[in-house]
Amino acid sequence: MYNDKKVVFSGVQPSGNLTIGNYLGAIRNFSAFSNEYHCYYCVVDMHAITVRQNPAELRRRTYETLALYMACGLDPEKNTLFVQSHVPQHAELGWVLDCYTMFGELSRMTQFKDKSAKNADNINAGLFTYPSLMAADILLYQTELVPVGIDQKQHLELARDIANRFNQIYGETFVVPEGFIPKEGAKICSLQDPTKKMSKSDTNENAVVRILDSKDDIIRKFKRAVTDSNNEIIFSLEKPGISNLLTIYSCVTDKTIAEAEREFAGMGYGDFKLAVGEAVADNLAPVRAEFARLMADKAYLEATMAKGADEAFRNARRTMSKVKRKIGFTEPKH
Ligand code: ATP
Ligand code: LTN
């Protein structure tokens, strides 16, 4: 909106070591937009504190998530890579949008219900209003497209509802964003319970494959993956374990599910799981190497963060002053 390119925005929380779910469902798809769109990829640290974080770990993971963005192919010269708390308009618009988001809407969010169940001793107000902060992240940049995994679909629909509601009251203010959910990889499941999403905060390490796991760890985890009864390697609703492994294999090799099924026809589960593990480890090896190189250069990471914050700030400020004008806030004349 503010230059001739349309905008893409997405965010990842620095709330744990990133998984192949984060990679295949989200980050891996980000670089495809870099030429055509102005892309903002944000490390959403303000979202991460809705669950209690250790300060030193949060700080380290914020750097790591930024380095992983770059290791996954995002060039800071072609994308705005930044940290959410460096741009105060996120909190500012978040508050405003809280006042245009209904209690009933927030109560229906499944992520809130899941996370409240997991953190029964810390059901804080931020966890509840998380989706209106997420709407602020997106609407602040006049975003057209939001690449995310399927678990974020409900939040995205709420962001659209909030944008439409605001536009109806005050006239065109926000672009109404669309989600971009990949055909393959939008929901990578736990290796130990393939009916559940793989989550970076899972406490069972065998259930999650991290982008930065060593080759040996990756293969060991795949070897232990839960499979299904009978030994046919086919994609089917009755076989969530095998289907999840086929999906992962198909994503990392760029083969179709049908091609993968043909390749593994007649093979035993043990050899199949080993082959998937090896394909994943090989696919991630360059990311791991580049990550290590970037983490060794803290000055470069800091310069990237500062540049991203400046770029984001300039555009965020324009939307924010428009919003303030529309709702009737005054501005001090210095
Ligand atoms: P947490 O476990 O702390 O809730 P998370 O693993 O869900 O975190 P987020 O930072 O909330 O990770 O998500 C970052 C992006 O990764 C989002 O676009 C989300 O949709 C996507 N994503 C997360 N998990 C998966 C998964 N298992 N499969 C596909 N996409 C995923
Ligand atoms: N809610 C997302 C992370 C997130 C996000 C965003 C994603 C925060 N703000 C804006 C896309 C756009 C999550 O929990 N995965």
Coordinates of N, CA and C in Angstrom, one line a residue, residues 42-249:
C42 N 8.6 -11.6 11.1 CA 8.8 -11.0 12.4 C 9.1 -12.1 13.4
V43 N 10.0 -11.8 14.4 CA 10.1 -12.7 15.5 C 9.2 -12.2 16.6
V44 N 8.1 -12.9 16.9 CA 7.1 -12.3 17.7 C 7.3 -12.6 19.2
D45 N 8.3 -11.9 19.8 CA 8.6 -12.1 21.2 C 7.5 -11.7 22.1
M46 N 6.7 -10.7 21.7 CA 5.6 -10.3 22.6 C 4.5 -11.4 22.7
H47 N 4.4 -12.1 21.7 CA 3.5 -13.3 21.8 C 4.0 -14.4 22.7
A48 N 5.3 -14.5 22.6 CA 6.0 -15.6 23.4 C 5.7 -15.5 24.9
I49 N 5.7 -14.2 25.4 CA 5.5 -14.1 26.9 C 4.1 -14.3 27.4
T50 N 3.2 -14.7 26.5 CA 1.9 -15.2 27.0 C 2.0 -16.5 27.8
V51 N 3.2 -17.2 27.5 CA 3.6 -18.3 28.3 C 4.9 -17.9 29.0
R52 N 5.0 -18.3 30.3 CA 6.2 -17.9 31.0 C 7.5 -18.3 30.3
Q53 N 8.4 -17.3 30.2 CA 9.7 -17.6 29.5 C 10.9 -17.3 30.4
N54 N 11.9 -18.0 30.3 CA 13.2 -17.7 31.0 C 13.8 -16.5 30.3
P55 N 14.1 -15.4 30.9 CA 14.7 -14.2 30.2 C 15.9 -14.5 29.3
A56 N 16.9 -15.2 29.9 CA 18.1 -15.5 29.1 C 17.8 -16.3 27.9
E57 N 16.9 -17.3 28.1 CA 16.5 -18.2 26.9 C 15.7 -17.4 25.9
L58 N 14.8 -16.6 26.3 CA 14.1 -15.8 25.4 C 15.0 -14.9 24.5
R59 N 16.0 -14.3 25.2 CA 16.9 -13.5 24.5 C 17.7 -14.3 23.4
R60 N 18.2 -15.4 23.9 CA 19.0 -16.3 23.0 C 18.1 -16.8 21.8
R61 N 16.9 -17.2 22.1 CA 16.0 -17.7 21.0 C 15.6 -16.6 20.0
T62 N 15.5 -15.4 20.5 CA 15.2 -14.3 19.6 C 16.3 -14.2 18.5
Y63 N 17.5 -14.2 19.0 CA 18.6 -14.2 18.0 C 18.6 -15.4 17.1
E64 N 18.3 -16.5 17.7 CA 18.4 -17.8 17.0 C 17.3 -17.8 15.9
T65 N 16.1 -17.3 16.3 CA 15.0 -17.4 15.3 C 15.3 -16.5 14.1
L66 N 15.9 -15.3 14.4 CA 16.3 -14.4 13.3 C 17.3 -15.1 12.4
A67 N 18.3 -15.7 13.1 CA 19.4 -16.4 12.3 C 18.8 -17.6 11.5
L68 N 17.7 -18.2 12.1 CA 17.1 -19.3 11.3 C 16.3 -18.8 10.1
Y69 N 15.7 -17.7 10.2 CA 15.0 -17.1 9.1 C 16.1 -16.9 7.9
M70 N 17.2 -16.4 8.3 CA 18.2 -16.2 7.2 C 18.8 -17.5 6.7
A71 N 19.0 -18.4 7.7 CA 19.5 -19.7 7.3 C 18.6 -20.5 6.3
C72 N 17.3 -20.2 6.5 CA 16.3 -20.8 5.6 C 16.1 -20.0 4.3
G73 N 17.0 -19.1 4.0 CA 17.0 -18.5 2.7 C 16.4 -17.1 2.6
L74 N 16.1 -16.5 3.8 CA 15.6 -15.1 3.7 C 16.7 -14.1 3.8
D75 N 16.9 -13.4 2.7 CA 17.9 -12.4 2.6 C 17.4 -11.0 3.2
P76 N 18.1 -10.5 4.2 CA 17.7 -9.3 4.9 C 17.7 -8.1 3.9
E77 N 18.3 -8.2 2.8 CA 18.3 -7.1 1.8 C 17.0 -7.1 1.0
K78 N 16.4 -8.3 1.0 CA 15.1 -8.4 0.2 C 13.9 -8.6 1.0
N79 N 14.1 -8.7 2.3 CA 12.9 -8.9 3.2 C 13.1 -8.1 4.5
T80 N 12.1 -7.6 5.1 CA 12.2 -6.9 6.3 C 12.2 -7.9 7.5
L81 N 13.3 -8.2 8.1 CA 13.4 -9.2 9.2 C 13.5 -8.4 10.5
F82 N 12.6 -8.6 11.4 CA 12.6 -7.8 12.6 C 12.0 -8.5 13.8
V83 N 12.2 -7.8 14.9 CA 11.7 -8.3 16.2 C 10.5 -7.5 16.6
Q84 N 9.4 -8.1 17.0 CA 8.1 -7.4 17.3 C 8.3 -6.3 18.3
S85 N 9.0 -6.6 19.4 CA 9.0 -5.6 20.5 C 9.9 -4.4 20.2
H86 N 10.6 -4.5 19.0 CA 11.4 -3.3 18.6 C 10.5 -2.2 17.9
V87 N 9.3 -2.6 17.6 CA 8.4 -1.7 16.9 C 7.2 -1.4 17.8
P88 N 7.1 -0.3 18.6 CA 6.1 -0.2 19.6 C 4.7 -0.1 19.1
Q89 N 4.5 0.2 17.8 CA 3.2 0.2 17.2 C 2.4 -1.1 17.3
H90 N 3.1 -2.2 17.5 CA 2.4 -3.5 17.6 C 1.6 -3.5 18.9
A91 N 2.2 -3.0 20.0 CA 1.5 -3.0 21.2 C 0.4 -1.9 21.2
E92 N 0.7 -0.8 20.5 CA -0.2 0.3 20.4 C -1.5 -0.1 19.7
L93 N -1.3 -0.7 18.5 CA -2.5 -1.1 17.7 C -3.2 -2.3 18.4
G94 N -2.4 -3.1 19.0 CA -2.9 -4.3 19.7 C -4.0 -3.8 20.7
W95 N -3.7 -2.7 21.5 CA -4.6 -2.2 22.5 C -5.9 -1.7 21.8
V96 N -5.7 -0.9 20.7 CA -6.8 -0.4 20.0 C -7.7 -1.5 19.5
L97 N -7.1 -2.5 18.9 CA -7.9 -3.6 18.3 C -8.6 -4.5 19.4
D98 N -8.0 -4.5 20.6 CA -8.7 -5.2 21.7 C -10.1 -4.6 21.9
C99 N -10.2 -3.3 21.7 CA -11.5 -2.6 21.9 C -12.4 -2.8 20.8
Y100 N -12.0 -3.5 19.7 CA -12.9 -3.9 18.6 C -13.0 -5.4 18.4
T101 N -12.6 -6.1 19.5 CA -12.7 -7.6 19.5 C -13.5 -8.0 20.6
M102 N -14.4 -9.0 20.3 CA -15.4 -9.3 21.3 C -14.9 -10.4 22.3
F103 N -15.3 -10.4 23.5 CA -15.0 -11.4 24.5 C -15.4 -12.8 23.9
G104 N -16.6 -12.8 23.4 CA -17.1 -14.1 22.8 C -16.3 -14.6 21.7
E105 N -15.8 -13.8 20.9 CA -14.9 -14.2 19.8 C -13.6 -14.8 20.3
L106 N -13.0 -14.1 21.3 CA -11.8 -14.7 21.9 C -12.0 -16.0 22.6
S107 N -13.2 -16.1 23.2 CA -13.5 -17.3 24.0 C -13.5 -18.5 23.1
R108 N -13.8 -18.3 21.8 CA -13.9 -19.5 20.9 C -12.6 -20.0 20.3
M109 N -11.5 -19.3 20.6 CA -10.3 -19.6 19.9 C -9.7 -20.9 20.5
T110 N -9.5 -21.9 19.6 CA -9.0 -23.2 20.1 C -7.6 -23.1 20.7
Q111 N -6.7 -22.3 20.1 CA -5.4 -22.2 20.7 C -5.4 -21.7 22.2
F112 N -6.4 -20.8 22.5 CA -6.5 -20.3 23.8 C -7.0 -21.5 24.7
K113 N -7.9 -22.2 24.2 CA -8.4 -23.4 25.1 C -7.3 -24.4 25.3
D114 N -6.5 -24.7 24.2 CA -5.4 -25.7 24.4 C -4.4 -25.2 25.3
K115 N -4.0 -23.9 25.1 CA -2.9 -23.4 26.0 C -3.3 -23.1 27.4
S116 N -4.6 -22.8 27.6 CA -5.1 -22.7 29.0 C -5.0 -24.0 29.7
A117 N -5.4 -25.1 28.9 CA -5.4 -26.4 29.6 C -3.9 -26.8 29.9
K118 N -3.0 -26.4 29.0 CA -1.6 -26.8 29.3 C -0.9 -25.9 30.4
N119 N -1.4 -24.7 30.6 CA -0.8 -23.8 31.5 C -1.9 -23.3 32.5
A120 N -2.5 -24.3 33.2 CA -3.6 -24.0 34.1 C -3.2 -23.0 35.2
D121 N -2.0 -22.9 35.5 CA -1.6 -21.9 36.6 C -1.2 -20.6 36.1
N122 N -1.4 -20.3 34.8 CA -1.0 -19.0 34.2 C -1.9 -18.7 33.0
I123 N -3.2 -18.6 33.3 CA -4.1 -18.2 32.2 C -4.3 -16.7 32.3
N124 N -3.3 -16.1 31.7 CA -3.2 -14.6 31.8 C -4.1 -13.9 30.7
A125 N -4.3 -12.6 30.9 CA -5.1 -11.8 30.0 C -4.5 -11.8 28.6
G126 N -3.1 -11.8 28.6 CA -2.4 -11.7 27.3 C -2.7 -13.0 26.4
L127 N -2.7 -14.1 27.1 CA -3.0 -15.4 26.4 C -4.4 -15.3 25.8
F128 N -5.3 -14.6 26.5 CA -6.7 -14.5 26.0 C -6.8 -13.5 24.8
T129 N -6.0 -12.4 24.9 CA -6.2 -11.4 23.8 C -5.1 -11.5 22.7
Y130 N -4.3 -12.6 22.8 CA -3.3 -12.9 21.8 C -3.8 -12.7 20.4
P131 N -5.0 -13.1 20.0 CA -5.4 -13.0 18.6 C -5.5 -11.5 18.2
S132 N -5.9 -10.6 19.1 CA -6.0 -9.2 18.6 C -4.6 -8.6 18.4
L133 N -3.6 -9.0 19.2 CA -2.2 -8.6 18.9 C -1.8 -9.2 17.6
M134 N -2.1 -10.4 17.3 CA -1.8 -11.0 16.0 C -2.4 -10.2 14.9
A135 N -3.7 -9.8 15.1 CA -4.4 -9.0 14.1 C -3.6 -7.7 13.9
A136 N -3.1 -7.1 15.0 CA -2.4 -5.8 14.9 C -1.1 -6.0 14.1
D137 N -0.4 -7.1 14.3 CA 0.9 -7.4 13.6 C 0.6 -7.3 12.1
I138 N -0.5 -8.0 11.7 CA -0.8 -8.1 10.3 C -1.3 -6.8 9.7
L139 N -2.3 -6.2 10.4 CA -3.0 -5.0 9.8 C -2.1 -3.8 9.8
L140 N -1.1 -3.7 10.7 CA -0.2 -2.6 10.8 C 0.5 -2.4 9.4
Y141 N 0.8 -3.4 8.7 CA 1.5 -3.2 7.4 C 0.7 -3.3 6.2
Q142 N -0.6 -3.3 6.3 CA -1.6 -3.3 5.2 C -1.3 -4.6 4.4
T143 N -1.2 -5.7 5.1 CA -0.8 -7.0 4.6 C -1.9 -7.6 3.7
E144 N -1.5 -8.2 2.6 CA -2.4 -8.9 1.7 C -2.4 -10.4 2.0
L145 N -1.2 -10.9 2.3 CA -1.1 -12.4 2.3 C -0.3 -12.8 3.6
V146 N -0.8 -13.8 4.3 CA -0.2 -14.3 5.5 C 0.1 -15.8 5.4
P147 N 1.4 -16.2 5.1 CA 1.7 -17.6 5.0 C 1.8 -18.2 6.4
V148 N 1.0 -19.2 6.7 CA 1.0 -19.9 8.0 C 0.5 -21.3 7.9
G149 N 0.8 -22.1 9.0 CA 0.2 -23.5 9.0 C -1.3 -23.4 9.4
I150 N -1.9 -24.6 9.2 CA -3.4 -24.6 9.3 C -3.9 -24.2 10.7
D151 N -3.0 -24.4 11.8 CA -3.5 -24.1 13.1 C -3.7 -22.6 13.3
Q152 N -3.3 -21.8 12.4 CA -3.5 -20.3 12.5 C -4.7 -19.8 11.8
K153 N -5.4 -20.7 11.1 CA -6.5 -20.3 10.3 C -7.6 -19.6 11.0
Q154 N -7.9 -20.0 12.2 CA -8.9 -19.4 13.0 C -8.5 -18.0 13.5
H155 N -7.2 -17.8 13.8 CA -6.8 -16.5 14.2 C -6.8 -15.5 13.0
L156 N -6.5 -16.1 11.8 CA -6.5 -15.3 10.6 C -7.9 -14.8 10.3
E157 N -8.9 -15.7 10.4 CA -10.2 -15.3 10.2 C -10.7 -14.2 11.1
L158 N -10.3 -14.3 12.3 CA -10.6 -13.3 13.3 C -10.0 -11.9 12.9
A159 N -8.7 -12.0 12.4 CA -8.0 -10.8 12.0 C -8.8 -10.1 10.8
R160 N -9.4 -10.9 10.0 CA -10.2 -10.4 8.8 C -11.5 -9.8 9.4
D161 N -12.1 -10.5 10.3 CA -13.3 -9.9 10.9 C -13.1 -8.6 11.6
I162 N -11.9 -8.5 12.3 CA -11.6 -7.2 13.0 C -11.4 -6.1 12.0
A163 N -10.7 -6.4 10.9 CA -10.4 -5.4 9.9 C -11.7 -5.0 9.2
N164 N -12.5 -5.9 8.9 CA -13.8 -5.5 8.3 C -14.7 -4.7 9.2
R165 N -14.7 -5.1 10.5 CA -15.5 -4.3 11.5 C -15.0 -2.9 11.5
F166 N -13.7 -2.7 11.7 CA -13.1 -1.4 11.8 C -13.4 -0.6 10.5
N167 N -13.2 -1.2 9.4 CA -13.4 -0.5 8.1 C -14.9 -0.1 8.0
Q168 N -15.8 -0.9 8.5 CA -17.2 -0.5 8.4 C -17.5 0.7 9.2
I169 N -16.9 0.8 10.4 CA -17.2 1.9 11.3 C -16.5 3.2 10.8
Y170 N -15.3 3.1 10.3 CA -14.5 4.3 10.1 C -14.2 4.5 8.6
G171 N -14.6 3.7 7.7 CA -14.2 3.8 6.3 C -12.9 3.0 6.1
E172 N -12.6 2.8 4.8 CA -11.4 2.0 4.5 C -10.1 2.4 5.3
T173 N -9.7 1.5 6.1 CA -8.5 1.8 6.9 C -7.4 0.7 6.7
F174 N -7.9 -0.5 6.8 CA -7.0 -1.7 6.7 C -7.3 -2.5 5.4
V175 N -6.2 -3.0 4.8 CA -6.4 -4.1 3.8 C -6.8 -5.3 4.6
V176 N -7.8 -6.0 4.0 CA -8.3 -7.3 4.7 C -7.4 -8.4 4.2
P177 N -6.6 -9.1 5.1 CA -5.6 -10.1 4.6 C -6.2 -11.4 4.3
E178 N -5.5 -12.1 3.4 CA -5.8 -13.5 3.1 C -4.8 -14.4 3.7
G179 N -5.1 -15.7 4.1 CA -4.1 -16.6 4.5 C -3.5 -17.3 3.3
F180 N -2.3 -17.8 3.5 CA -1.7 -18.7 2.5 C -1.3 -19.9 3.2
I181 N -2.1 -21.0 3.0 CA -1.8 -22.2 3.8 C -1.3 -23.2 2.8
P182 N -0.1 -23.8 2.9 CA 0.5 -24.7 1.9 C -0.4 -25.9 1.7
K183 N -0.4 -26.5 0.5 CA -1.2 -27.7 0.2 C -0.6 -28.9 1.0
E184 N 0.7 -29.0 1.0 CA 1.4 -30.1 1.7 C 2.2 -29.5 2.9
G185 N 2.1 -30.1 4.1 CA 2.9 -29.6 5.2 C 2.2 -28.6 6.1
A186 N 0.9 -28.3 5.9 CA 0.3 -27.3 6.7 C 0.0 -27.8 8.1
K187 N 0.0 -29.1 8.3 CA -0.1 -29.7 9.6 C 0.8 -30.9 9.7
I188 N 2.0 -30.7 10.2 CA 2.9 -31.8 10.5 C 2.6 -32.3 11.9
C189 N 2.5 -33.6 12.0 CA 2.0 -34.2 13.3 C 3.1 -34.7 14.1
S190 N 2.8 -34.8 15.4 CA 3.8 -35.4 16.4 C 4.2 -36.8 16.0
L191 N 5.5 -37.2 16.1 CA 5.9 -38.5 15.8 C 5.5 -39.5 16.8
Q192 N 5.1 -39.1 18.0 CA 4.6 -40.0 19.0 C 3.1 -40.1 19.1
D193 N 2.4 -39.0 18.7 CA 0.9 -39.1 18.6 C 0.5 -38.4 17.3
P194 N 0.5 -39.1 16.2 CA 0.2 -38.5 14.9 C -1.2 -37.9 14.7
T195 N -2.0 -37.9 15.8 CA -3.3 -37.3 15.6 C -3.2 -35.8 16.1
K196 N -2.0 -35.5 16.7 CA -1.8 -34.1 17.3 C -0.7 -33.4 16.5
K197 N -0.8 -32.1 16.4 CA 0.2 -31.3 15.7 C 1.5 -31.4 16.4
M198 N 2.6 -31.4 15.6 CA 3.9 -31.3 16.2 C 4.1 -29.9 16.8
S199 N 4.5 -29.8 18.1 CA 4.5 -28.5 18.7 C 5.9 -28.2 19.3
K200 N 6.5 -27.0 19.1 CA 7.8 -26.8 19.6 C 7.9 -26.9 21.1
S201 N 6.8 -26.7 21.8 CA 6.8 -26.7 23.3 C 6.4 -28.1 23.8
D202 N 6.4 -29.1 23.0 CA 6.1 -30.5 23.5 C 7.2 -30.9 24.4
T203 N 6.8 -31.6 25.5 CA 7.9 -32.0 26.4 C 8.5 -33.4 26.1
N204 N 7.9 -34.1 25.2 CA 8.4 -35.4 24.8 C 9.3 -35.2 23.6
E205 N 10.6 -35.2 23.8 CA 11.6 -34.9 22.7 C 11.5 -35.9 21.6
N206 N 11.0 -37.1 21.8 CA 10.9 -38.1 20.7 C 9.8 -37.7 19.7
A207 N 8.9 -36.8 20.2 CA 7.7 -36.4 19.4 C 8.0 -35.4 18.4
V208 N 9.1 -34.6 18.6 CA 9.4 -33.4 17.8 C 10.8 -33.5 17.1
V209 N 10.8 -33.2 15.9 CA 12.1 -33.1 15.2 C 12.4 -31.6 15.0
R210 N 13.6 -31.2 15.6 CA 13.9 -29.8 15.5 C 14.8 -29.5 14.3
I211 N 14.6 -28.3 13.8 CA 15.4 -28.0 12.5 C 16.9 -28.2 12.8
L212 N 17.3 -27.9 14.0 CA 18.8 -27.9 14.3 C 19.2 -29.2 15.0
D213 N 18.4 -30.2 15.0 CA 18.8 -31.6 15.6 C 19.9 -32.1 14.7
S214 N 20.8 -32.9 15.3 CA 21.9 -33.5 14.5 C 21.3 -34.7 13.7
K215 N 22.0 -35.1 12.7 CA 21.6 -36.1 11.8 C 21.2 -37.4 12.6
D216 N 22.1 -37.7 13.5 CA 21.8 -38.9 14.3 C 20.5 -38.8 15.1
D217 N 20.3 -37.7 15.7 CA 19.1 -37.5 16.5 C 17.9 -37.6 15.6
I218 N 18.0 -37.0 14.4 CA 16.8 -37.0 13.5 C 16.5 -38.4 13.1
I219 N 17.5 -39.2 12.8 CA 17.3 -40.6 12.4 C 16.7 -41.4 13.5
R220 N 17.3 -41.2 14.7 CA 16.8 -41.9 15.9 C 15.3 -41.6 16.1
K221 N 14.9 -40.3 16.0 CA 13.5 -40.0 16.3 C 12.6 -40.6 15.3
F222 N 13.0 -40.6 14.0 CA 12.2 -41.2 13.0 C 12.1 -42.7 13.2
K223 N 13.2 -43.3 13.6 CA 13.1 -44.8 13.8 C 12.1 -45.1 14.9
R224 N 12.0 -44.2 15.9 CA 11.0 -44.5 17.0 C 9.6 -44.0 16.7
A225 N 9.4 -43.4 15.5 CA 8.1 -42.9 15.2 C 7.0 -43.9 15.3
V226 N 5.9 -43.5 15.9 CA 4.7 -44.4 16.0 C 4.2 -44.7 14.6
T227 N 3.9 -46.0 14.3 CA 3.3 -46.3 13.0 C 1.9 -46.9 13.3
D228 N 1.4 -47.6 12.3 CA 0.0 -48.1 12.4 C 0.1 -49.6 12.2
S229 N -1.1 -50.2 12.5 CA -1.1 -51.7 12.3 C -1.0 -52.0 10.8
N230 N -0.8 -53.3 10.5 CA -0.4 -53.8 9.2 C 0.7 -53.0 8.5
N231 N 1.3 -53.6 7.5 CA 2.6 -52.9 7.1 C 2.5 -52.3 5.7
E232 N 1.3 -51.8 5.3 CA 1.2 -51.1 4.0 C 1.6 -49.7 4.1
I233 N 2.4 -49.2 3.2 CA 2.8 -47.8 3.2 C 1.9 -47.0 2.3
I234 N 0.8 -46.6 2.8 CA -0.2 -45.8 2.0 C -0.7 -44.7 2.8
F235 N -1.1 -43.6 2.1 CA -1.7 -42.4 2.7 C -3.1 -42.7 2.9
S236 N -3.6 -42.7 4.2 CA -5.0 -42.9 4.5 C -5.4 -42.4 5.9
L237 N -6.6 -42.0 6.0 CA -7.1 -41.4 7.3 C -6.9 -42.4 8.4
E238 N -7.0 -43.7 8.0 CA -6.9 -44.7 9.1 C -5.4 -45.0 9.5
K239 N -4.5 -44.3 8.7 CA -3.1 -44.6 9.0 C -2.4 -43.2 9.3
P240 N -2.7 -42.5 10.4 CA -2.2 -41.2 10.6 C -0.7 -41.2 10.7
G241 N -0.1 -42.2 11.3 CA 1.4 -42.3 11.5 C 2.1 -42.4 10.2
I242 N 1.7 -43.3 9.3 CA 2.3 -43.5 8.0 C 2.0 -42.3 7.2
S243 N 0.8 -41.8 7.2 CA 0.5 -40.6 6.4 C 1.3 -39.4 6.7
N244 N 1.6 -39.2 8.0 CA 2.4 -38.1 8.5 C 3.8 -38.3 7.9
L245 N 4.4 -39.5 8.0 CA 5.7 -39.7 7.5 C 5.8 -39.5 6.0
L246 N 4.7 -40.0 5.3 CA 4.7 -39.8 3.8 C 4.7 -38.3 3.5
T247 N 3.9 -37.5 4.3 CA 3.8 -36.1 4.0 C 5.1 -35.4 4.2
I248 N 5.8 -35.8 5.3 CA 7.1 -35.2 5.6 C 8.1 -35.5 4.5
Y249 N 8.1 -36.8 4.0 CA 9.0 -37.2 3.0 C 8.7 -36.4 1.7

